[in-house]
PDB file of C-alpha atoms in Angstrom:
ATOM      1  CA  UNK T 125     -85.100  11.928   5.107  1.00 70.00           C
ATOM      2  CA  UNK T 126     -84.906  13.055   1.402  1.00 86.00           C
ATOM      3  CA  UNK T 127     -88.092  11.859  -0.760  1.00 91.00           C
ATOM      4  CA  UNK T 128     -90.063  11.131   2.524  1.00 94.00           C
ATOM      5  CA  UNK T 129     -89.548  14.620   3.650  1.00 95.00           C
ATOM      6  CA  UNK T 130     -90.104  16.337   0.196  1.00 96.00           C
ATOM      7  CA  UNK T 131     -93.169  13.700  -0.049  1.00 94.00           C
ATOM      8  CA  UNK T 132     -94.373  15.586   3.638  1.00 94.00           C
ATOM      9  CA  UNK T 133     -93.162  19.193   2.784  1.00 94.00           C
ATOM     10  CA  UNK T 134     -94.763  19.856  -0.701  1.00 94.00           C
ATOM     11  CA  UNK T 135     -98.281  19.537   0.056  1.00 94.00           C
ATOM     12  CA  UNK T 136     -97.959  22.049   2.461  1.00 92.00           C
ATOM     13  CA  UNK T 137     -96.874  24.513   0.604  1.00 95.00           C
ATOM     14  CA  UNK T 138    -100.733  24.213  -1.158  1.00 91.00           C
ATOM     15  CA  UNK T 139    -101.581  25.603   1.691  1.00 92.00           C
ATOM     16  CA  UNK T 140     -99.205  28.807   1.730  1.00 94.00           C
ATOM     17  CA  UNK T 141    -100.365  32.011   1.797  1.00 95.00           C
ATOM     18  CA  UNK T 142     -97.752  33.484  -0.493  1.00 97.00           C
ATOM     19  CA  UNK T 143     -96.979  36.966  -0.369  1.00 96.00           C
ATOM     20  CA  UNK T 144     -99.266  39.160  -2.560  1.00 95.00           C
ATOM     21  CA  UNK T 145     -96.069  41.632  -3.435  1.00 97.00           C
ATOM     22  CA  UNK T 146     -94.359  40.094  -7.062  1.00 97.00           C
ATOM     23  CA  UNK T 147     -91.283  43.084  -6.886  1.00 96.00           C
ATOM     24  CA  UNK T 148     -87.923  41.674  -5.150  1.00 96.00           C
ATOM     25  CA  UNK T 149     -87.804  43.634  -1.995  1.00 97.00           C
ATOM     26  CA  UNK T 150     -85.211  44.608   0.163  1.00 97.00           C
ATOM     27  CA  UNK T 151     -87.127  43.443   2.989  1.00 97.00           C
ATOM     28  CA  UNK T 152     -87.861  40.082   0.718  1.00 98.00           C
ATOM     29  CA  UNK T 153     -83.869  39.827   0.879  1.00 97.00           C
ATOM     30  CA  UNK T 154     -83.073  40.829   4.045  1.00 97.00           C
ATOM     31  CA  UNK T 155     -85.838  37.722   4.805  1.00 98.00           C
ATOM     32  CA  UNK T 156     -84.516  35.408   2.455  1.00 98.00           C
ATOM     33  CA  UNK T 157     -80.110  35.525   3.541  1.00 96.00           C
ATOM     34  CA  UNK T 158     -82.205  34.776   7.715  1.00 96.00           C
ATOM     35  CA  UNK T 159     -84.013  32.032   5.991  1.00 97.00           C
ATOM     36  CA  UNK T 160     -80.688  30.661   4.177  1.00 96.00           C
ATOM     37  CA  UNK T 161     -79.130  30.395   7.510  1.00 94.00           C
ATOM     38  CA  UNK T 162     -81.998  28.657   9.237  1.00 95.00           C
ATOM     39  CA  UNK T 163     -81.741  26.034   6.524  1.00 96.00           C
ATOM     40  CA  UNK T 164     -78.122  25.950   6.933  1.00 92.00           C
ATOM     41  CA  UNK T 165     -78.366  25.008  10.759  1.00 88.00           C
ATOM     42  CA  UNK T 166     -80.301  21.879   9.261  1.00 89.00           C
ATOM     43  CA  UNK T 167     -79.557  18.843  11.388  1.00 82.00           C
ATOM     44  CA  UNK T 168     -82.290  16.622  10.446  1.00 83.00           C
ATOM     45  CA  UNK T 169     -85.597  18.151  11.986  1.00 88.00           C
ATOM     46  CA  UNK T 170     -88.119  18.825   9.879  1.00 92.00           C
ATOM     47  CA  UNK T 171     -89.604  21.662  11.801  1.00 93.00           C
ATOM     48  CA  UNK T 172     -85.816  23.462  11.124  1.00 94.00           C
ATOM     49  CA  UNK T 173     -87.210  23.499   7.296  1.00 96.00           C
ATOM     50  CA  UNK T 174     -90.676  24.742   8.188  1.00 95.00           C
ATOM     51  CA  UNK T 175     -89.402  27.671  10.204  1.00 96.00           C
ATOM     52  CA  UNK T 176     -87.109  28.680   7.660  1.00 97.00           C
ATOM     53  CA  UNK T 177     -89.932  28.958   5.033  1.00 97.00           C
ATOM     54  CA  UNK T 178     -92.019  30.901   7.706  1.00 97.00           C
ATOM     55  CA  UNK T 179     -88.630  33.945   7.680  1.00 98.00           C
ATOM     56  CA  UNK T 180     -88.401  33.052   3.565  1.00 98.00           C
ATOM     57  CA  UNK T 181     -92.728  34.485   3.822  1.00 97.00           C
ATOM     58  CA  UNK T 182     -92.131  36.807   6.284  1.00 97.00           C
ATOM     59  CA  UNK T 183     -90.143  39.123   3.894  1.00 97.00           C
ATOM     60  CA  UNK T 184     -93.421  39.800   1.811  1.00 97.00           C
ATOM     61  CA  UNK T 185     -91.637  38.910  -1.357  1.00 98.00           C
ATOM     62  CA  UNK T 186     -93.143  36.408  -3.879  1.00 98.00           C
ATOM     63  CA  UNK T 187     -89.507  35.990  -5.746  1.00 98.00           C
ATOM     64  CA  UNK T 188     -87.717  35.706  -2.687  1.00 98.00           C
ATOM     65  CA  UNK T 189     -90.267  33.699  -0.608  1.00 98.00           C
ATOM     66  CA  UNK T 190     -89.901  31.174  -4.204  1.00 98.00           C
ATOM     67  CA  UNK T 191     -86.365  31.093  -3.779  1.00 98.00           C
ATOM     68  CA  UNK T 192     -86.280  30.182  -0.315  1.00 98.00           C
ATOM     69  CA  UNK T 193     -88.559  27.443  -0.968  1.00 98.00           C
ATOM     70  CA  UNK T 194     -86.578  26.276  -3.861  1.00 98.00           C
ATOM     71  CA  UNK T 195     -83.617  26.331  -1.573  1.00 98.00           C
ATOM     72  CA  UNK T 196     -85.752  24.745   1.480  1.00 98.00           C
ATOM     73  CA  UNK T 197     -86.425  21.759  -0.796  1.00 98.00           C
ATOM     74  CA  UNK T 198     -82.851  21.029  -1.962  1.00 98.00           C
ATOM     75  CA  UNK T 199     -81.641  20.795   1.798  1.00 97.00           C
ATOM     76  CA  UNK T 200     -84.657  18.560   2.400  1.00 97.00           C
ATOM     77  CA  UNK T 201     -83.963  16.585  -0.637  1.00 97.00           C
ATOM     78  CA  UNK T 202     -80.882  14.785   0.348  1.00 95.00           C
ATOM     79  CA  UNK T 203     -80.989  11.238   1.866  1.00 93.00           C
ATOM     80  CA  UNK T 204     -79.105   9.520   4.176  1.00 84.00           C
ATOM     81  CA  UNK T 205     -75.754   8.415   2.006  1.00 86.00           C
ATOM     82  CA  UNK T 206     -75.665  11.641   0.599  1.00 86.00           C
ATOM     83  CA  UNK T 207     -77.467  11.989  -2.390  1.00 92.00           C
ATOM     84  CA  UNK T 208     -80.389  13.981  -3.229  1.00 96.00           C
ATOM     85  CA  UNK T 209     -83.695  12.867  -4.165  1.00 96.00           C
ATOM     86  CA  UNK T 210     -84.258  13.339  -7.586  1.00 96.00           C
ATOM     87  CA  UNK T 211     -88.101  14.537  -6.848  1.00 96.00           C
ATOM     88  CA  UNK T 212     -86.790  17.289  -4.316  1.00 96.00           C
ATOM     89  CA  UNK T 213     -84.429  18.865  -7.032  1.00 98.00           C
ATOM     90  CA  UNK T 214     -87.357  18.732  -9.471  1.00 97.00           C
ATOM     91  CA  UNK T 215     -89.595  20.585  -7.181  1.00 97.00           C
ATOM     92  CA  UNK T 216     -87.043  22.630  -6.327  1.00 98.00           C
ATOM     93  CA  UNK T 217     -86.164  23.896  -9.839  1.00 98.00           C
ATOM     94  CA  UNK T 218     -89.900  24.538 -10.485  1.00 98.00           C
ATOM     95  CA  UNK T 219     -90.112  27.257  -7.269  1.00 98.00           C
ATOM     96  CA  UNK T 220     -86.459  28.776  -8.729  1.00 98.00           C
ATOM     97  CA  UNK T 221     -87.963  29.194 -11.908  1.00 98.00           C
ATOM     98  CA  UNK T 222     -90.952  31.045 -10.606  1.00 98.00           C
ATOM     99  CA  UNK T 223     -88.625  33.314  -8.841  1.00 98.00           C
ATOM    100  CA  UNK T 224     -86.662  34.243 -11.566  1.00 98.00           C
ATOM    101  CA  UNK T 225     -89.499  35.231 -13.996  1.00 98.00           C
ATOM    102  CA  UNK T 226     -90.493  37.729 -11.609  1.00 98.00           C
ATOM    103  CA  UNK T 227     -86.576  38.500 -10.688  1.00 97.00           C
ATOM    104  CA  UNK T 228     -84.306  36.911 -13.255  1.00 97.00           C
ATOM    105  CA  UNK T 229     -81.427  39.835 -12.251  1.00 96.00           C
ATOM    106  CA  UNK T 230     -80.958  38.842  -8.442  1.00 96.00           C
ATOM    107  CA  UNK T 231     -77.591  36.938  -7.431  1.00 96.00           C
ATOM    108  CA  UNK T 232     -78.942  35.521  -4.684  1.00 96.00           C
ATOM    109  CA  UNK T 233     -81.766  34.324  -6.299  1.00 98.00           C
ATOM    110  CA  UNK T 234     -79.867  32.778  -9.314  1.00 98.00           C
ATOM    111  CA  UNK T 235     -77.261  30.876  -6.757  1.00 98.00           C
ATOM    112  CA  UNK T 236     -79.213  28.707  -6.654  1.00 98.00           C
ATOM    113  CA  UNK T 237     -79.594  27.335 -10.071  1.00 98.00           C
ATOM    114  CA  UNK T 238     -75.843  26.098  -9.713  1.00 98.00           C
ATOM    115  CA  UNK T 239     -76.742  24.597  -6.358  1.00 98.00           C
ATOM    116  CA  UNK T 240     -79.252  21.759  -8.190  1.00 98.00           C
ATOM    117  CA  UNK T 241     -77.255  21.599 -11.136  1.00 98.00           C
ATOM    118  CA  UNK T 242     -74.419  19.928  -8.592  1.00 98.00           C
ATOM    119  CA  UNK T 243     -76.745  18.378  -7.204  1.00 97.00           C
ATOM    120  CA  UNK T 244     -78.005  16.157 -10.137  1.00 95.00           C
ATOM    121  CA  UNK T 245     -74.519  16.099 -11.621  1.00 96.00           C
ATOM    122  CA  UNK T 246     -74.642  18.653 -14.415  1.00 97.00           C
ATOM    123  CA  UNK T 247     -70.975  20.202 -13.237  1.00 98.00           C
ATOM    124  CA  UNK T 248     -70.619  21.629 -16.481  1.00 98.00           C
ATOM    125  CA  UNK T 249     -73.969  23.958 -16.394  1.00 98.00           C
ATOM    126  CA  UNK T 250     -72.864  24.668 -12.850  1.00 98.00           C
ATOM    127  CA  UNK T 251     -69.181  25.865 -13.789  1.00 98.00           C
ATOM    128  CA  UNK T 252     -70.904  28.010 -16.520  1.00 98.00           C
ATOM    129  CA  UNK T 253     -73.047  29.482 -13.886  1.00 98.00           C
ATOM    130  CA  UNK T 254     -70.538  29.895 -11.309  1.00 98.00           C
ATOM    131  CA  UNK T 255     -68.498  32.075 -13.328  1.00 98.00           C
ATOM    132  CA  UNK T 256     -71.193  34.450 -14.657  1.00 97.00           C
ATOM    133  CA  UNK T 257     -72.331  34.718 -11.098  1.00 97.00           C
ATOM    134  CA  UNK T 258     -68.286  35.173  -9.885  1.00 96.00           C
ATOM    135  CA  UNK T 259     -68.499  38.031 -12.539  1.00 96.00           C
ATOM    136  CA  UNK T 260     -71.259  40.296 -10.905  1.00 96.00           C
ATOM    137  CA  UNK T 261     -70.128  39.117  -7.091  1.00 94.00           C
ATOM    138  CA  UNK T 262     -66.264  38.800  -6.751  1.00 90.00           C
ATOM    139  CA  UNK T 263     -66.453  37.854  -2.913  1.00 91.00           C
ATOM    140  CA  UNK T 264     -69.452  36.536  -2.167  1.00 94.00           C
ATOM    141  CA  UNK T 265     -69.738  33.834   1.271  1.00 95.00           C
ATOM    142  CA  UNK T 266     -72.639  32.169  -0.605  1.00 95.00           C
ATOM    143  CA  UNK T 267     -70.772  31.875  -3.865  1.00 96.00           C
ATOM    144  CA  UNK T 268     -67.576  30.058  -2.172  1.00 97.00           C
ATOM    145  CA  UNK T 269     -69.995  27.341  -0.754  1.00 95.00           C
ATOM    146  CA  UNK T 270     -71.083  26.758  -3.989  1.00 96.00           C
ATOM    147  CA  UNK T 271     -67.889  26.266  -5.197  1.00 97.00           C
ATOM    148  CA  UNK T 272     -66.730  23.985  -2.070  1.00 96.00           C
ATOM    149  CA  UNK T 273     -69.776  21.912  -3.058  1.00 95.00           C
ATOM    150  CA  UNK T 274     -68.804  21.907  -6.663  1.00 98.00           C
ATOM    151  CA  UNK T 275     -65.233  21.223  -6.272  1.00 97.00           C
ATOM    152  CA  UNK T 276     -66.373  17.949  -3.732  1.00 94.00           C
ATOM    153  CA  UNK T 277     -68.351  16.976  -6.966  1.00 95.00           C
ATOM    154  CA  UNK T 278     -65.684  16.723  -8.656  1.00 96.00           C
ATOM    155  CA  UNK T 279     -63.703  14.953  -5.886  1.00 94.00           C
ATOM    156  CA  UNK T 280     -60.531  17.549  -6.391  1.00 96.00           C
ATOM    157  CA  UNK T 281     -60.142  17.448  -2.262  1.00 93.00           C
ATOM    158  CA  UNK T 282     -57.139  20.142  -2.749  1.00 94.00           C
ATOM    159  CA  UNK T 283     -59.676  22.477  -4.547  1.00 97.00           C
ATOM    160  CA  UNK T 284     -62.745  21.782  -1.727  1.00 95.00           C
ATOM    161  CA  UNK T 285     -60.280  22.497   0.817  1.00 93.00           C
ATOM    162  CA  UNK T 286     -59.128  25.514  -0.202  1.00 95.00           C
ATOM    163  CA  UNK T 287     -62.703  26.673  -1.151  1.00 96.00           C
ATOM    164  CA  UNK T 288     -63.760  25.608   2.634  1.00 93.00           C
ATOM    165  CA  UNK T 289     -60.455  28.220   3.970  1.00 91.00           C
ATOM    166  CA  UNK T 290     -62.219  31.253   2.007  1.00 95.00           C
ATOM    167  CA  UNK T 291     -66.009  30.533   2.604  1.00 94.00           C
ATOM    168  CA  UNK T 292     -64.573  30.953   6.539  1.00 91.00           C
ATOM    169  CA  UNK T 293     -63.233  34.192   5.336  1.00 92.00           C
ATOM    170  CA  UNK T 294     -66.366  35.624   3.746  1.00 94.00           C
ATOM    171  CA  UNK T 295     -68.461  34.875   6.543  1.00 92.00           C
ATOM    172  CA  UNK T 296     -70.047  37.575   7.976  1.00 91.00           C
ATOM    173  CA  UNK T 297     -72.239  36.058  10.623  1.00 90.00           C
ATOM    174  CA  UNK T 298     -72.051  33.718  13.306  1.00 87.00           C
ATOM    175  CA  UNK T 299     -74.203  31.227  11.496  1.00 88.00           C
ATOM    176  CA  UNK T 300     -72.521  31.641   8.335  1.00 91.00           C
ATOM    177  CA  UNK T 301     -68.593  30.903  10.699  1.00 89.00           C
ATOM    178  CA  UNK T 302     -70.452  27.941  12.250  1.00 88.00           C
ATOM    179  CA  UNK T 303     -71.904  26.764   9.261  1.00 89.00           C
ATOM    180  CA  UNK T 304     -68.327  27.123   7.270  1.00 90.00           C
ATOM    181  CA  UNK T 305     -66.945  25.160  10.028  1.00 90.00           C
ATOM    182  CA  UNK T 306     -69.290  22.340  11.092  1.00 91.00           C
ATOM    183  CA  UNK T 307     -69.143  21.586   6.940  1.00 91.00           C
ATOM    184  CA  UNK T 308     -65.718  21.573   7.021  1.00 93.00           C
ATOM    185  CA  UNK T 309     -65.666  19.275   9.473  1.00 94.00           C
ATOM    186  CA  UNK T 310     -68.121  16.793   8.200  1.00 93.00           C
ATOM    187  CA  UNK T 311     -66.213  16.923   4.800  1.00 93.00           C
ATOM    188  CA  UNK T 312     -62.744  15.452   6.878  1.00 95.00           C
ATOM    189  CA  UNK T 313     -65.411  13.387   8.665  1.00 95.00           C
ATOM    190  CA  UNK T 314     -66.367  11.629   5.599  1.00 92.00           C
ATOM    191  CA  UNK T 315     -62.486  11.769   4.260  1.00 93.00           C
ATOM    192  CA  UNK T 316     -61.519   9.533   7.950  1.00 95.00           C
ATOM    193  CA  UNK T 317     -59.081  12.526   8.469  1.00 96.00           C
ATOM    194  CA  UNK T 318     -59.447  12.255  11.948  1.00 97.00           C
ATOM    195  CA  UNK T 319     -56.845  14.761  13.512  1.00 97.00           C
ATOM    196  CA  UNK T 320     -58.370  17.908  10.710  1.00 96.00           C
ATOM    197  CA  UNK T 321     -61.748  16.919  11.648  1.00 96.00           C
ATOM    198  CA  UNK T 322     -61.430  17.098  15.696  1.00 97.00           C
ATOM    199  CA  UNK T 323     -59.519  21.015  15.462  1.00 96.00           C
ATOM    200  CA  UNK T 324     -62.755  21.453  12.859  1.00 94.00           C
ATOM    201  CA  UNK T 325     -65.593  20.435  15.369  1.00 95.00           C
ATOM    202  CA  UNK T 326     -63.847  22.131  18.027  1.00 96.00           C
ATOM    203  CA  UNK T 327     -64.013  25.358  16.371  1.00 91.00           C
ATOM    204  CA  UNK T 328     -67.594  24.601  15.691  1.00 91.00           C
ATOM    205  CA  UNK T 329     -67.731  23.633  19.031  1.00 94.00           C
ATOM    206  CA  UNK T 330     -66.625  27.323  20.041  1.00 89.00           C
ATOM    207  CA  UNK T 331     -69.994  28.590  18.088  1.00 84.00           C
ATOM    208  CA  UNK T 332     -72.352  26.470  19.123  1.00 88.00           C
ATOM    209  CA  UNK T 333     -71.689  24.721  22.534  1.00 91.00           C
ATOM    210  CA  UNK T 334     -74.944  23.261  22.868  1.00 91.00           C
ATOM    211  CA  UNK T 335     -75.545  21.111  19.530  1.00 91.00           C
ATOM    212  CA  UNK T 336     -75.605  17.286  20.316  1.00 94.00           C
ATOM    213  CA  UNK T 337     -74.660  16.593  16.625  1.00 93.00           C
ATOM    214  CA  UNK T 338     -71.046  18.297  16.911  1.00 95.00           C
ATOM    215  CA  UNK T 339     -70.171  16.681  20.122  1.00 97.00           C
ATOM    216  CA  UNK T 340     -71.442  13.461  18.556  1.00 97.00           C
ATOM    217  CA  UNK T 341     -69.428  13.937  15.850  1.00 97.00           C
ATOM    218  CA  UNK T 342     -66.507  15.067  18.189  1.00 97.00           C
ATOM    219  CA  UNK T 343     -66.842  11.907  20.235  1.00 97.00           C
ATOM    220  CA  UNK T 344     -66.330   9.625  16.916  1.00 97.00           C
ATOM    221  CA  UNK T 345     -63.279  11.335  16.081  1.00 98.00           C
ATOM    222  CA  UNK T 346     -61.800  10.817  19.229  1.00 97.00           C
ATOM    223  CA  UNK T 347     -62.965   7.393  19.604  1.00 96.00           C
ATOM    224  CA  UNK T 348     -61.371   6.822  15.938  1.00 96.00           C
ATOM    225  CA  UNK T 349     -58.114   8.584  17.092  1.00 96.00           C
ATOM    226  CA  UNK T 350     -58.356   5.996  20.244  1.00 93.00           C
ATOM    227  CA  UNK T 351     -58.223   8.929  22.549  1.00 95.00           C
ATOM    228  CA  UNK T 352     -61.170   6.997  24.552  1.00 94.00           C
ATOM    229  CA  UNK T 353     -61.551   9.205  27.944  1.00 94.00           C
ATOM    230  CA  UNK T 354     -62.121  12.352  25.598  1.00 96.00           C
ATOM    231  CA  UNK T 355     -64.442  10.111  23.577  1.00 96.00           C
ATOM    232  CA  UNK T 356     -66.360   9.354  26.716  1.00 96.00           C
ATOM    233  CA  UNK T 357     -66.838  13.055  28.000  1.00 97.00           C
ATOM    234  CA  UNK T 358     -67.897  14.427  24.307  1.00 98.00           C
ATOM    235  CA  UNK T 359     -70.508  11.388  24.734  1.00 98.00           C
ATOM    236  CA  UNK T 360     -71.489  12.591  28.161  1.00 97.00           C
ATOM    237  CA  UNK T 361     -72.183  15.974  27.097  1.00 97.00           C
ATOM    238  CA  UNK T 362     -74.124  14.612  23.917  1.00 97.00           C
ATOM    239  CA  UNK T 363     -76.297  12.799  25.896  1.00 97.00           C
ATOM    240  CA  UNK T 364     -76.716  15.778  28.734  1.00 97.00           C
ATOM    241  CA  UNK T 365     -78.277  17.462  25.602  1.00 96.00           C
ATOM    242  CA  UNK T 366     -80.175  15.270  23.749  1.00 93.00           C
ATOM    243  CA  UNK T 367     -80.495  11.168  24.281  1.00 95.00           C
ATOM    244  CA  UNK T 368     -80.296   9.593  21.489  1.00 93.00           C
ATOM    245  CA  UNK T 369     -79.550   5.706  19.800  1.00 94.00           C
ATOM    246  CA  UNK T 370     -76.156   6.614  17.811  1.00 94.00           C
ATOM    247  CA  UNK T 371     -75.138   8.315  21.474  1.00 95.00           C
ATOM    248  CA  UNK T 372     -75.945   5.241  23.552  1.00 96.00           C
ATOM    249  CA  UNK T 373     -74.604   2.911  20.861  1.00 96.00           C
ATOM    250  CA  UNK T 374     -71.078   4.763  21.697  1.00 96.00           C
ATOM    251  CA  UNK T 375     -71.519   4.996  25.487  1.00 95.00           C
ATOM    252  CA  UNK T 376     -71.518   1.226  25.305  1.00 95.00           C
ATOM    253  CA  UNK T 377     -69.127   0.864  23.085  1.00 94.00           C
ATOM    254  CA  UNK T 378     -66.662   3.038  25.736  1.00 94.00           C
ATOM    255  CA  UNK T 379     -67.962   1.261  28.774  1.00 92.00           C
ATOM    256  CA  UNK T 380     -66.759  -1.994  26.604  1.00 91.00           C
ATOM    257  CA  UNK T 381     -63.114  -0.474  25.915  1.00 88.00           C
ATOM    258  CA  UNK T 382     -62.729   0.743  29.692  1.00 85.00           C
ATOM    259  CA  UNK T 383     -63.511  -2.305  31.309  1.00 85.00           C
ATOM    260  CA  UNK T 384     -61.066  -4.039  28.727  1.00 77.00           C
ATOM    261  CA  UNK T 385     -58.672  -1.816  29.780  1.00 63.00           C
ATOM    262  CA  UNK T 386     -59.467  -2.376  33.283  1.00 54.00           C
ATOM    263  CA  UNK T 387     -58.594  -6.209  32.757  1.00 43.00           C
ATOM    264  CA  UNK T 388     -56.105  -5.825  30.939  1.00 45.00           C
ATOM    265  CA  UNK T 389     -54.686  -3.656  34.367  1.00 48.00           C
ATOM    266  CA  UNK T 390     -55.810  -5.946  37.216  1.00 43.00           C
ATOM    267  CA  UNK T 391     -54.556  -8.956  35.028  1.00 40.00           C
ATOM    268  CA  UNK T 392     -50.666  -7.115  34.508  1.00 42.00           C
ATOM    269  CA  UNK T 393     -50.629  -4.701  36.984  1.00 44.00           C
TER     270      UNK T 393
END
């Protein structure tokens, strides 16, 4: 969606009633790390973003609320290949700012400065950041993501993959294990390692049984590795949850390899 999305989102937020409280909270944070994982379980609906700025509000925090916003608009900021809208991270470094003149202390605030700063390809400013930030929070499940998508900037895949093993580690939550995981797997996804990526959606599977994106995913990978029957029932069970075009693209692409093999049979057999 990117620039579309960011084009829908920031009018609303006009029409926020922000909270009235300027202190950072513990409720504001408690909020805010419920809001980061709604964003996290982002899959492409829009009305994922807008609950997760509802929780970010809910904490009655203006620093935090501004943070989650800021961190709202970076997910909603990148596009289809992969990039992010240029408009989204500008929007989204003018809430972060906001949030840390009224909390300029908070690590979970300031996590996310390094976040846009990969984004938009200033590595160095986000290494800087990383290790101040490293220096207050040793082991920190947010932290290692940031460095798994810093280290993917850089396109050391040795360094992302080892940064993927220990944000697993650090994660505390369900939604922080399945959202370790299903990145993971995306990242061997986009790499064509087939065999890593299928044992990676599979343990997402494990979390979340019922998302129509991981078994779509999982059907790919297996069509990829030629395994067509498990192909076809990950497609079934995609399209039990959710019908879709990419889904029926691939159950007709299966039906087209089966009744090849059939052929193929009744012609040799």
């Amino acid at each position: 969606m990117g620039q579309q999305l960011i084009d829908r989102l920031i009018p609303l937020l006009d029409k926020v009633n922000w909270p009235a409280t300027e202190e950072a909270t513990e409720q504001g944070r408690r909020s805010f790390l419920v809001g980061l994982e709604k964003v996290d379980a982002y899959s492409g609906d829009p009305n994922q973003l807008t609950a997760a700025l509802k929780t970010f509000l809910t904490g009655g925090s203006q620093p935090y609320a501004y943070a989650g916003t800021a961190y709202t608009l970076v997910a909603a900021a990148q596009e289809a290949d992969g990039s992010y809208a240029p408009g989204g991270l500008e929007a989204a470094w003018e809430w972060l700012s906001q949030a840390q003149e009224l909390e300029p202390d908070a690590v979970e605030i300031n996590m996310i400065e390094p976040l846009i700063y990969v984004h938009n390809g200033r590595l160095e400013d986000a290494r800087l950041v990383l290790d101040y930030l490293h220096d207050l929070r040793p082991s920190d499940y947010y932290l290692y993501r940031l460095e798994v998508a810093y280290w993917q900037a850089m396109g050391d895949m040795e360094q992302t993959v080892e940064w993927f093993g220990k944000t697993a580690e650090a994660a505390t939550t369900v939604p922080q294990r399945l959202t370790a995981r299903r990145h993971l797997a995306d990242f061997y996804f986009e790499q064509k390692m087939w065999a890593e990526a299928k044992d990676a959606y599979q343990q997402a599977i494990h979390f979340d049984n019922s998302n129509p994106l991981l078994w779509h995913k999982l059907s790919i990978v297996h069509w990829q590795l030629e395994d067509v029957d498990e192909a076809e029932k990950c497609n079934q069970q995609t399209l039990r949850l959710k019908d879709f075009p990419a889904a029926r693209q691939l159950e007709e692409k299966i039906k087209e390899k089966k009744s090849e093999g059939g052929l193929f049979g009744r012609l040799f057999g």
